[in-house]
């Protein structure tokens, strides 16, 4: 009897190629009354909500583009470049992002009273944002939040309200981002 041919050595499975981590860019300018605030395109840089969302995403293990250090924004641009989803997707592609968080936040003075000789101002803030997948523009999530703030001036109260709404929407966006990253 003839010996059976030796079995060919089993090929080692190819190592799994890990997909690069999802990279997020956040475009969340803020408006107080009629005045806009953002990293670029405004005289005053204020980004309480944007910063809170960035922090929430980083704490959730996501990679986030630091807009404070990028040079994708040119002189003479406008807020529309980051609030218009189609324009925001173009900017996000330039920055190498996988997802863009696009939205805005606003705050307005709600009331002003004097109690025991101290002025107390209350403000309301709201924020809305959506997560857009860059490769195809698909909306992965849309989130909204509201909050109140207090201070001894309108500026202090609106800033407090924006900080508070930032924490709320940041938490919602971070949870939605985790879900978005698992969807094919």
Short mmCIF file of N, CA and C in Angstrom, two decimals:
data_model
loop_
_atom_site.label_atom_id
_atom_site.label_comp_id
_atom_site.label_asym_id
_atom_site.label_seq_id
_atom_site.Cartn_x
_atom_site.Cartn_y
_atom_site.Cartn_z
N UNK A 1 0.82 -1.18 0.00
CA UNK A 1 0.00 0.00 0.00
C UNK A 1 0.86 1.25 0.00
N UNK A 2 0.33 2.22 -0.72
CA UNK A 2 1.05 3.48 -0.87
C UNK A 2 0.71 4.39 0.29
N UNK A 3 1.71 5.13 0.80
CA UNK A 3 1.48 6.05 1.92
C UNK A 3 0.71 7.27 1.44
N UNK A 4 -0.18 7.73 2.27
CA UNK A 4 -0.95 8.94 1.92
C UNK A 4 -0.01 10.13 1.89
N UNK A 5 -0.23 11.02 0.92
CA UNK A 5 0.66 12.19 0.87
C UNK A 5 0.50 13.01 2.15
N UNK A 6 1.61 13.60 2.54
CA UNK A 6 1.59 14.43 3.76
C UNK A 6 0.68 15.63 3.53
N UNK A 7 -0.04 15.95 4.55
CA UNK A 7 -0.95 17.11 4.45
C UNK A 7 -0.12 18.38 4.34
N UNK A 8 -0.59 19.27 3.51
CA UNK A 8 0.12 20.54 3.36
C UNK A 8 0.03 21.29 4.68
N UNK A 9 1.10 21.97 5.03
CA UNK A 9 1.04 22.71 6.29
C UNK A 9 -0.10 23.74 6.23
N UNK A 10 -0.81 23.82 7.32
CA UNK A 10 -1.93 24.77 7.37
C UNK A 10 -1.39 26.19 7.31
N UNK A 11 -2.05 26.99 6.51
CA UNK A 11 -1.61 28.38 6.43
C UNK A 11 -2.11 29.12 7.65
N UNK A 12 -1.25 29.95 8.18
CA UNK A 12 -1.64 30.75 9.34
C UNK A 12 -2.68 31.77 8.87
N UNK A 13 -3.69 31.97 9.65
CA UNK A 13 -4.68 32.98 9.24
C UNK A 13 -4.01 34.35 9.15
N UNK A 14 -4.46 35.11 8.19
CA UNK A 14 -3.91 36.46 8.02
C UNK A 14 -4.27 37.28 9.26
N UNK A 15 -3.32 38.07 9.72
CA UNK A 15 -3.64 38.88 10.90
C UNK A 15 -4.77 39.85 10.57
N UNK A 16 -5.65 40.01 11.51
CA UNK A 16 -6.78 40.92 11.31
C UNK A 16 -6.25 42.34 11.19
N UNK A 17 -6.72 43.03 10.19
CA UNK A 17 -6.32 44.43 10.00
C UNK A 17 -7.32 45.29 10.75
N UNK A 18 -6.81 46.01 11.72
CA UNK A 18 -7.70 46.86 12.50
C UNK A 18 -8.04 48.11 11.72
N UNK A 19 -9.29 48.44 11.72
CA UNK A 19 -9.70 49.69 11.06
C UNK A 19 -9.15 50.85 11.88
N UNK A 20 -8.78 51.91 11.20
CA UNK A 20 -8.30 53.06 11.97
C UNK A 20 -9.41 53.57 12.88
N UNK A 21 -9.06 54.13 14.02
CA UNK A 21 -10.12 54.60 14.91
C UNK A 21 -10.93 55.71 14.24
N UNK A 22 -12.19 55.77 14.59
CA UNK A 22 -13.04 56.82 14.05
C UNK A 22 -12.53 58.16 14.56
N UNK A 23 -12.50 59.12 13.66
CA UNK A 23 -12.03 60.45 14.02
C UNK A 23 -13.19 61.43 13.87
N UNK A 24 -13.44 62.19 14.93
CA UNK A 24 -14.55 63.13 14.97
C UNK A 24 -14.03 64.56 14.88
N UNK A 25 -14.80 65.40 14.20
CA UNK A 25 -14.56 66.85 14.23
C UNK A 25 -15.87 67.48 14.67
N UNK A 26 -15.77 68.46 15.55
CA UNK A 26 -16.97 69.06 16.12
C UNK A 26 -17.09 70.50 15.63
N UNK A 27 -18.27 70.83 15.10
CA UNK A 27 -18.59 72.19 14.65
C UNK A 27 -19.84 72.64 15.40
N UNK A 28 -19.66 73.27 16.54
CA UNK A 28 -20.78 73.72 17.37
C UNK A 28 -20.60 75.17 17.80
N UNK A 29 -20.81 76.12 16.90
CA UNK A 29 -20.72 77.52 17.32
C UNK A 29 -21.84 77.87 18.28
N UNK A 30 -21.62 78.92 19.04
CA UNK A 30 -22.59 79.36 20.05
C UNK A 30 -23.10 80.76 19.69
N UNK A 31 -24.34 80.99 20.04
CA UNK A 31 -24.93 82.31 19.83
C UNK A 31 -25.55 82.77 21.14
N UNK A 32 -25.21 83.99 21.52
CA UNK A 32 -25.84 84.62 22.68
C UNK A 32 -26.57 85.83 22.13
N UNK A 33 -27.89 85.83 22.28
CA UNK A 33 -28.76 86.81 21.63
C UNK A 33 -28.46 86.75 20.13
N UNK A 34 -27.91 87.78 19.55
CA UNK A 34 -27.65 87.76 18.11
C UNK A 34 -26.16 87.64 17.79
N UNK A 35 -25.31 87.50 18.78
CA UNK A 35 -23.87 87.46 18.58
C UNK A 35 -23.35 86.02 18.55
N UNK A 36 -22.59 85.69 17.50
CA UNK A 36 -22.02 84.35 17.34
C UNK A 36 -20.65 84.29 18.00
N UNK A 37 -20.32 83.10 18.51
CA UNK A 37 -18.99 82.83 19.08
C UNK A 37 -18.51 81.49 18.54
N UNK A 38 -17.23 81.45 18.16
CA UNK A 38 -16.62 80.20 17.73
C UNK A 38 -15.11 80.38 17.67
N UNK A 39 -14.37 79.30 17.39
CA UNK A 39 -12.91 79.38 17.31
C UNK A 39 -12.47 80.41 16.26
N UNK A 40 -13.11 80.35 15.12
CA UNK A 40 -12.74 81.20 13.99
C UNK A 40 -13.96 82.01 13.58
N UNK A 41 -13.73 83.03 12.80
CA UNK A 41 -14.78 83.84 12.18
C UNK A 41 -15.52 84.76 13.13
N UNK A 42 -15.15 84.81 14.38
CA UNK A 42 -15.81 85.73 15.30
C UNK A 42 -14.74 86.50 16.06
N UNK A 43 -15.09 87.69 16.52
CA UNK A 43 -14.12 88.53 17.24
C UNK A 43 -13.75 87.93 18.59
N UNK A 44 -14.70 87.29 19.24
CA UNK A 44 -14.46 86.71 20.55
C UNK A 44 -14.52 85.20 20.44
N UNK A 45 -13.50 84.53 20.96
CA UNK A 45 -13.50 83.07 20.93
C UNK A 45 -14.16 82.57 22.22
N UNK A 46 -15.25 81.86 22.05
CA UNK A 46 -15.97 81.26 23.18
C UNK A 46 -16.49 79.93 22.67
N UNK A 47 -16.22 78.87 23.37
CA UNK A 47 -16.65 77.55 22.89
C UNK A 47 -16.90 76.61 24.06
N UNK A 48 -17.85 76.99 24.91
CA UNK A 48 -18.19 76.16 26.05
C UNK A 48 -18.82 74.84 25.62
N UNK A 49 -19.77 74.89 24.70
CA UNK A 49 -20.48 73.69 24.27
C UNK A 49 -19.56 72.81 23.44
N UNK A 50 -18.87 73.40 22.49
CA UNK A 50 -17.92 72.65 21.67
C UNK A 50 -16.91 71.94 22.55
N UNK A 51 -16.36 72.65 23.51
CA UNK A 51 -15.37 72.06 24.41
C UNK A 51 -15.93 70.91 25.23
N UNK A 52 -17.17 71.05 25.67
CA UNK A 52 -17.81 69.98 26.47
C UNK A 52 -18.03 68.73 25.62
N UNK A 53 -18.43 68.92 24.36
CA UNK A 53 -18.64 67.76 23.47
C UNK A 53 -17.30 67.11 23.15
N UNK A 54 -16.28 67.91 22.88
CA UNK A 54 -14.95 67.35 22.63
C UNK A 54 -14.48 66.53 23.83
N UNK A 55 -14.65 67.08 25.02
CA UNK A 55 -14.23 66.38 26.25
C UNK A 55 -14.99 65.07 26.41
N UNK A 56 -16.31 65.09 26.17
CA UNK A 56 -17.11 63.87 26.32
C UNK A 56 -16.67 62.80 25.33
N UNK A 57 -16.37 63.20 24.10
CA UNK A 57 -15.93 62.22 23.09
C UNK A 57 -14.55 61.66 23.44
N UNK A 58 -13.63 62.52 23.85
CA UNK A 58 -12.30 62.04 24.24
C UNK A 58 -12.41 61.08 25.43
N UNK A 59 -13.23 61.44 26.41
CA UNK A 59 -13.41 60.57 27.58
C UNK A 59 -14.07 59.24 27.21
N UNK A 60 -14.80 59.22 26.09
CA UNK A 60 -15.43 57.98 25.61
C UNK A 60 -14.48 57.18 24.73
N UNK A 61 -13.24 57.65 24.59
CA UNK A 61 -12.24 56.91 23.83
C UNK A 61 -12.19 57.24 22.34
N UNK A 62 -12.84 58.32 21.94
CA UNK A 62 -12.86 58.70 20.52
C UNK A 62 -11.68 59.62 20.21
N UNK A 63 -11.27 59.59 18.94
CA UNK A 63 -10.24 60.51 18.48
C UNK A 63 -10.96 61.78 18.00
N UNK A 64 -10.47 62.95 18.44
CA UNK A 64 -11.13 64.21 18.11
C UNK A 64 -10.10 65.18 17.51
N UNK A 65 -10.47 65.80 16.40
CA UNK A 65 -9.62 66.81 15.78
C UNK A 65 -9.64 68.06 16.66
N UNK A 66 -8.47 68.58 16.98
CA UNK A 66 -8.38 69.79 17.79
C UNK A 66 -8.41 71.00 16.87
N UNK A 67 -9.57 71.64 16.77
CA UNK A 67 -9.72 72.78 15.87
C UNK A 67 -8.88 73.97 16.27
N UNK A 68 -8.50 74.05 17.54
CA UNK A 68 -7.70 75.18 17.99
C UNK A 68 -6.30 75.16 17.37
N UNK A 69 -5.88 74.00 16.87
CA UNK A 69 -4.53 73.89 16.32
C UNK A 69 -4.51 73.64 14.82
N UNK A 70 -5.67 73.60 14.18
CA UNK A 70 -5.68 73.31 12.74
C UNK A 70 -5.69 74.60 11.92
N UNK A 71 -5.32 74.47 10.67
CA UNK A 71 -5.28 75.64 9.80
C UNK A 71 -6.22 75.50 8.61
N UNK A 72 -7.32 74.81 8.79
CA UNK A 72 -8.27 74.57 7.71
C UNK A 72 -9.20 75.75 7.46
N UNK A 73 -9.14 76.75 8.33
CA UNK A 73 -10.07 77.86 8.22
C UNK A 73 -9.32 79.11 7.77
N UNK A 74 -9.79 79.70 6.71
CA UNK A 74 -9.12 80.85 6.10
C UNK A 74 -9.81 82.15 6.50
N UNK A 75 -9.07 83.23 6.38
CA UNK A 75 -9.63 84.57 6.61
C UNK A 75 -10.85 84.77 5.72
N UNK A 76 -11.83 85.46 6.23
CA UNK A 76 -12.99 85.78 5.42
C UNK A 76 -14.04 84.68 5.35
N UNK A 77 -13.85 83.61 6.12
CA UNK A 77 -14.85 82.54 6.14
C UNK A 77 -16.06 82.97 6.95
N UNK A 78 -17.02 82.09 7.07
CA UNK A 78 -18.22 82.44 7.83
C UNK A 78 -18.71 81.24 8.63
N UNK A 79 -19.57 81.54 9.60
CA UNK A 79 -20.18 80.51 10.43
C UNK A 79 -20.91 79.48 9.58
N UNK A 80 -21.44 79.91 8.43
CA UNK A 80 -22.18 79.01 7.54
C UNK A 80 -21.33 77.81 7.13
N UNK A 81 -20.02 78.00 7.04
CA UNK A 81 -19.14 76.89 6.66
C UNK A 81 -19.21 75.73 7.64
N UNK A 82 -19.60 75.99 8.87
CA UNK A 82 -19.66 74.91 9.85
C UNK A 82 -21.06 74.59 10.33
N UNK A 83 -22.04 75.44 10.03
CA UNK A 83 -23.41 75.13 10.43
C UNK A 83 -24.20 74.48 9.30
N UNK A 84 -23.79 74.68 8.06
CA UNK A 84 -24.42 74.04 6.92
C UNK A 84 -23.83 72.64 6.78
N UNK A 85 -24.64 71.59 6.89
CA UNK A 85 -24.10 70.22 6.87
C UNK A 85 -23.24 69.91 5.65
N UNK A 86 -23.64 70.33 4.47
CA UNK A 86 -22.85 70.03 3.27
C UNK A 86 -21.47 70.69 3.34
N UNK A 87 -21.44 71.93 3.80
CA UNK A 87 -20.16 72.63 3.93
C UNK A 87 -19.32 72.02 5.05
N UNK A 88 -19.97 71.64 6.15
CA UNK A 88 -19.25 71.04 7.27
C UNK A 88 -18.62 69.71 6.85
N UNK A 89 -19.32 68.94 6.03
CA UNK A 89 -18.76 67.66 5.56
C UNK A 89 -17.51 67.91 4.72
N UNK A 90 -17.53 68.95 3.88
CA UNK A 90 -16.34 69.29 3.08
C UNK A 90 -15.16 69.61 4.00
N UNK A 91 -15.41 70.43 5.02
CA UNK A 91 -14.34 70.79 5.97
C UNK A 91 -13.86 69.54 6.71
N UNK A 92 -14.78 68.69 7.12
CA UNK A 92 -14.42 67.48 7.85
C UNK A 92 -13.54 66.57 7.00
N UNK A 93 -13.86 66.46 5.70
CA UNK A 93 -13.02 65.66 4.78
C UNK A 93 -11.61 66.22 4.73
N UNK A 94 -11.50 67.55 4.62
CA UNK A 94 -10.18 68.20 4.60
C UNK A 94 -9.39 67.86 5.86
N UNK A 95 -10.08 67.71 6.97
CA UNK A 95 -9.42 67.45 8.25
C UNK A 95 -9.21 65.96 8.52
N UNK A 96 -9.62 65.10 7.57
CA UNK A 96 -9.42 63.66 7.72
C UNK A 96 -10.35 63.00 8.71
N UNK A 97 -11.49 63.60 8.96
CA UNK A 97 -12.43 63.05 9.95
C UNK A 97 -13.30 61.96 9.33
N UNK A 98 -13.75 61.03 10.16
CA UNK A 98 -14.70 59.99 9.77
C UNK A 98 -16.13 60.46 10.00
N UNK A 99 -16.30 61.31 11.04
CA UNK A 99 -17.62 61.81 11.43
C UNK A 99 -17.51 63.29 11.77
N UNK A 100 -18.59 64.02 11.53
CA UNK A 100 -18.67 65.42 11.94
C UNK A 100 -19.87 65.58 12.86
N UNK A 101 -19.68 66.30 13.94
CA UNK A 101 -20.77 66.68 14.81
C UNK A 101 -21.09 68.12 14.43
N UNK A 102 -22.28 68.33 13.86
CA UNK A 102 -22.65 69.64 13.32
C UNK A 102 -23.89 70.13 14.04
N UNK A 103 -23.85 71.36 14.51
CA UNK A 103 -25.01 71.93 15.18
C UNK A 103 -24.71 73.31 15.69
N UNK A 104 -25.46 73.72 16.67
CA UNK A 104 -25.25 75.02 17.27
C UNK A 104 -25.90 75.07 18.64
N UNK A 105 -25.46 76.04 19.42
CA UNK A 105 -26.03 76.26 20.74
C UNK A 105 -26.39 77.73 20.86
N UNK A 106 -27.38 78.01 21.66
CA UNK A 106 -27.74 79.41 21.88
C UNK A 106 -28.18 79.60 23.32
N UNK A 107 -27.99 80.83 23.79
CA UNK A 107 -28.40 81.17 25.15
C UNK A 107 -29.02 82.56 25.13
N UNK A 108 -29.98 82.76 26.00
CA UNK A 108 -30.66 84.04 26.09
C UNK A 108 -31.03 84.31 27.54
N UNK A 109 -30.94 85.56 27.92
CA UNK A 109 -31.33 85.96 29.28
C UNK A 109 -32.82 85.71 29.46
N UNK A 110 -33.18 85.05 30.57
CA UNK A 110 -34.58 84.73 30.84
C UNK A 110 -35.20 85.70 31.84
N UNK A 111 -34.42 86.08 32.87
CA UNK A 111 -34.97 86.99 33.89
C UNK A 111 -33.84 87.67 34.64
N UNK A 112 -34.20 88.76 35.31
CA UNK A 112 -33.25 89.48 36.16
C UNK A 112 -34.00 90.01 37.37
N UNK A 113 -33.51 89.70 38.54
CA UNK A 113 -34.13 90.14 39.79
C UNK A 113 -33.05 90.61 40.74
N UNK A 114 -33.47 91.34 41.74
CA UNK A 114 -32.56 91.75 42.80
C UNK A 114 -33.09 91.14 44.10
N UNK A 115 -32.23 90.38 44.76
CA UNK A 115 -32.60 89.75 46.03
C UNK A 115 -31.55 90.14 47.07
N UNK A 116 -31.97 90.76 48.14
CA UNK A 116 -31.07 91.20 49.21
C UNK A 116 -29.92 92.04 48.66
N UNK A 117 -30.24 92.89 47.69
CA UNK A 117 -29.24 93.79 47.13
C UNK A 117 -28.32 93.15 46.10
N UNK A 118 -28.55 91.89 45.76
CA UNK A 118 -27.69 91.20 44.79
C UNK A 118 -28.51 90.91 43.53
N UNK A 119 -27.95 91.27 42.39
CA UNK A 119 -28.61 90.99 41.12
C UNK A 119 -28.46 89.51 40.79
N UNK A 120 -29.56 88.90 40.43
CA UNK A 120 -29.56 87.49 40.03
C UNK A 120 -30.16 87.41 38.63
N UNK A 121 -29.37 86.93 37.69
CA UNK A 121 -29.82 86.79 36.31
C UNK A 121 -29.92 85.31 35.99
N UNK A 122 -31.00 84.94 35.32
CA UNK A 122 -31.17 83.55 34.87
C UNK A 122 -31.17 83.56 33.35
N UNK A 123 -30.63 82.48 32.78
CA UNK A 123 -30.58 82.35 31.33
C UNK A 123 -30.96 80.93 30.94
N UNK A 124 -31.49 80.79 29.74
CA UNK A 124 -31.83 79.49 29.17
C UNK A 124 -30.91 79.24 27.98
N UNK A 125 -30.51 77.99 27.82
CA UNK A 125 -29.68 77.61 26.68
C UNK A 125 -30.25 76.36 26.05
N UNK A 126 -30.06 76.26 24.75
CA UNK A 126 -30.41 75.02 24.06
C UNK A 126 -29.32 74.70 23.06
N UNK A 127 -29.21 73.44 22.73
CA UNK A 127 -28.20 72.98 21.78
C UNK A 127 -28.81 71.86 20.95
N UNK A 128 -28.40 71.81 19.70
CA UNK A 128 -28.79 70.69 18.86
C UNK A 128 -27.59 70.32 18.02
N UNK A 129 -27.45 69.04 17.76
CA UNK A 129 -26.31 68.56 16.99
C UNK A 129 -26.67 67.25 16.33
N UNK A 130 -26.05 67.01 15.20
CA UNK A 130 -26.20 65.72 14.55
C UNK A 130 -24.84 65.17 14.21
N UNK A 131 -24.76 63.86 14.23
CA UNK A 131 -23.53 63.19 13.83
C UNK A 131 -23.71 62.77 12.38
N UNK A 132 -22.81 63.24 11.53
CA UNK A 132 -22.85 62.90 10.11
C UNK A 132 -21.64 62.04 9.76
N UNK A 133 -21.89 60.94 9.06
CA UNK A 133 -20.80 60.09 8.59
C UNK A 133 -20.24 60.73 7.33
N UNK A 134 -18.96 60.95 7.28
CA UNK A 134 -18.35 61.71 6.19
C UNK A 134 -18.38 60.97 4.87
N UNK A 135 -18.15 59.66 4.87
CA UNK A 135 -18.01 58.95 3.60
C UNK A 135 -19.26 58.99 2.74
N UNK A 136 -20.45 59.08 3.37
CA UNK A 136 -21.68 59.08 2.58
C UNK A 136 -22.70 60.13 3.03
N UNK A 137 -22.35 60.94 4.03
CA UNK A 137 -23.26 61.99 4.49
C UNK A 137 -24.42 61.49 5.32
N UNK A 138 -24.43 60.20 5.67
CA UNK A 138 -25.56 59.65 6.43
C UNK A 138 -25.63 60.27 7.83
N UNK A 139 -26.85 60.67 8.22
CA UNK A 139 -27.06 61.18 9.56
C UNK A 139 -27.16 59.99 10.50
N UNK A 140 -26.23 59.91 11.42
CA UNK A 140 -26.16 58.77 12.34
C UNK A 140 -26.96 59.02 13.62
N UNK A 141 -27.14 60.30 13.97
CA UNK A 141 -27.87 60.62 15.18
C UNK A 141 -28.19 62.11 15.17
N UNK A 142 -29.24 62.46 15.86
CA UNK A 142 -29.54 63.87 16.09
C UNK A 142 -29.92 64.01 17.56
N UNK A 143 -29.35 64.99 18.21
CA UNK A 143 -29.54 65.16 19.65
C UNK A 143 -29.89 66.60 19.97
N UNK A 144 -30.65 66.79 21.05
CA UNK A 144 -31.03 68.11 21.52
C UNK A 144 -30.89 68.15 23.04
N UNK A 145 -30.66 69.35 23.56
CA UNK A 145 -30.57 69.51 25.01
C UNK A 145 -30.95 70.93 25.38
N UNK A 146 -31.45 71.09 26.59
CA UNK A 146 -31.73 72.41 27.14
C UNK A 146 -31.18 72.46 28.56
N UNK A 147 -30.88 73.68 29.02
CA UNK A 147 -30.37 73.85 30.38
C UNK A 147 -30.57 75.30 30.79
N UNK A 148 -30.43 75.55 32.07
CA UNK A 148 -30.51 76.90 32.61
C UNK A 148 -29.20 77.25 33.29
N UNK A 149 -28.99 78.54 33.44
CA UNK A 149 -27.80 79.01 34.13
C UNK A 149 -28.13 80.25 34.93
N UNK A 150 -27.28 80.56 35.90
CA UNK A 150 -27.47 81.72 36.77
C UNK A 150 -26.17 82.51 36.86
N UNK A 151 -26.30 83.77 37.16
CA UNK A 151 -25.14 84.62 37.37
C UNK A 151 -25.57 85.97 37.88
N UNK A 152 -24.58 86.84 38.09
CA UNK A 152 -24.90 88.19 38.55
C UNK A 152 -24.94 89.17 37.38
N UNK A 153 -24.70 88.66 36.17
CA UNK A 153 -24.80 89.48 34.96
C UNK A 153 -25.38 88.60 33.86
N UNK A 154 -25.85 89.23 32.81
CA UNK A 154 -26.38 88.45 31.68
C UNK A 154 -25.29 87.60 31.07
N UNK A 155 -24.08 88.15 30.95
CA UNK A 155 -22.97 87.37 30.39
C UNK A 155 -22.67 86.15 31.25
N UNK A 156 -22.59 86.33 32.55
CA UNK A 156 -22.31 85.21 33.45
C UNK A 156 -23.39 84.15 33.40
N UNK A 157 -24.64 84.58 33.35
CA UNK A 157 -25.76 83.62 33.32
C UNK A 157 -25.80 82.86 32.01
N UNK A 158 -25.58 83.55 30.88
CA UNK A 158 -25.61 82.83 29.58
C UNK A 158 -24.43 81.88 29.47
N UNK A 159 -23.28 82.28 29.97
CA UNK A 159 -22.13 81.36 29.95
C UNK A 159 -22.38 80.14 30.82
N UNK A 160 -22.97 80.34 31.98
CA UNK A 160 -23.30 79.22 32.86
C UNK A 160 -24.30 78.29 32.18
N UNK A 161 -25.30 78.86 31.53
CA UNK A 161 -26.30 78.05 30.82
C UNK A 161 -25.64 77.26 29.68
N UNK A 162 -24.72 77.89 28.95
CA UNK A 162 -24.03 77.18 27.86
C UNK A 162 -23.15 76.05 28.40
N UNK A 163 -22.48 76.29 29.53
CA UNK A 163 -21.67 75.23 30.14
C UNK A 163 -22.57 74.05 30.52
N UNK A 164 -23.72 74.36 31.10
CA UNK A 164 -24.64 73.31 31.53
C UNK A 164 -25.21 72.53 30.35
N UNK A 165 -25.64 73.23 29.30
CA UNK A 165 -26.19 72.53 28.14
C UNK A 165 -25.09 71.74 27.43
N UNK A 166 -23.86 72.22 27.49
CA UNK A 166 -22.73 71.51 26.89
C UNK A 166 -22.52 70.15 27.53
N UNK A 167 -22.61 70.10 28.85
CA UNK A 167 -22.44 68.82 29.55
C UNK A 167 -23.54 67.84 29.15
N UNK A 168 -24.77 68.34 29.04
CA UNK A 168 -25.90 67.46 28.70
C UNK A 168 -25.77 66.93 27.27
N UNK A 169 -25.54 67.83 26.32
CA UNK A 169 -25.47 67.36 24.93
C UNK A 169 -24.18 66.58 24.70
N UNK A 170 -23.12 66.91 25.42
CA UNK A 170 -21.88 66.15 25.29
C UNK A 170 -22.07 64.69 25.64
N UNK A 171 -22.80 64.45 26.72
CA UNK A 171 -23.10 63.08 27.15
C UNK A 171 -23.92 62.35 26.09
N UNK A 172 -24.92 63.04 25.54
CA UNK A 172 -25.78 62.42 24.51
C UNK A 172 -24.99 62.12 23.24
N UNK A 173 -24.13 63.05 22.82
CA UNK A 173 -23.33 62.86 21.61
C UNK A 173 -22.33 61.72 21.80
N UNK A 174 -21.71 61.64 22.96
CA UNK A 174 -20.74 60.57 23.22
C UNK A 174 -21.42 59.19 23.12
N UNK A 175 -22.61 59.06 23.71
CA UNK A 175 -23.34 57.79 23.64
C UNK A 175 -23.73 57.48 22.19
N UNK A 176 -24.18 58.50 21.45
CA UNK A 176 -24.57 58.29 20.06
C UNK A 176 -23.36 57.97 19.19
N UNK A 177 -22.21 58.55 19.51
CA UNK A 177 -20.98 58.29 18.74
C UNK A 177 -20.57 56.83 18.88
N UNK A 178 -20.69 56.29 20.08
CA UNK A 178 -20.35 54.87 20.28
C UNK A 178 -21.24 53.98 19.41
N UNK A 179 -22.53 54.33 19.37
CA UNK A 179 -23.45 53.54 18.52
C UNK A 179 -23.09 53.72 17.05
N UNK A 180 -22.78 54.93 16.64
CA UNK A 180 -22.47 55.21 15.24
C UNK A 180 -21.23 54.45 14.78
N UNK A 181 -20.26 54.33 15.66
CA UNK A 181 -19.01 53.64 15.30
C UNK A 181 -19.18 52.13 15.13
N UNK A 182 -20.26 51.58 15.65
CA UNK A 182 -20.47 50.14 15.53
C UNK A 182 -21.33 49.80 14.33
N UNK A 183 -21.94 50.82 13.71
CA UNK A 183 -22.80 50.58 12.55
C UNK A 183 -21.94 50.50 11.28
N UNK A 184 -22.22 49.49 10.44
CA UNK A 184 -21.41 49.35 9.21
C UNK A 184 -21.66 50.47 8.22
#
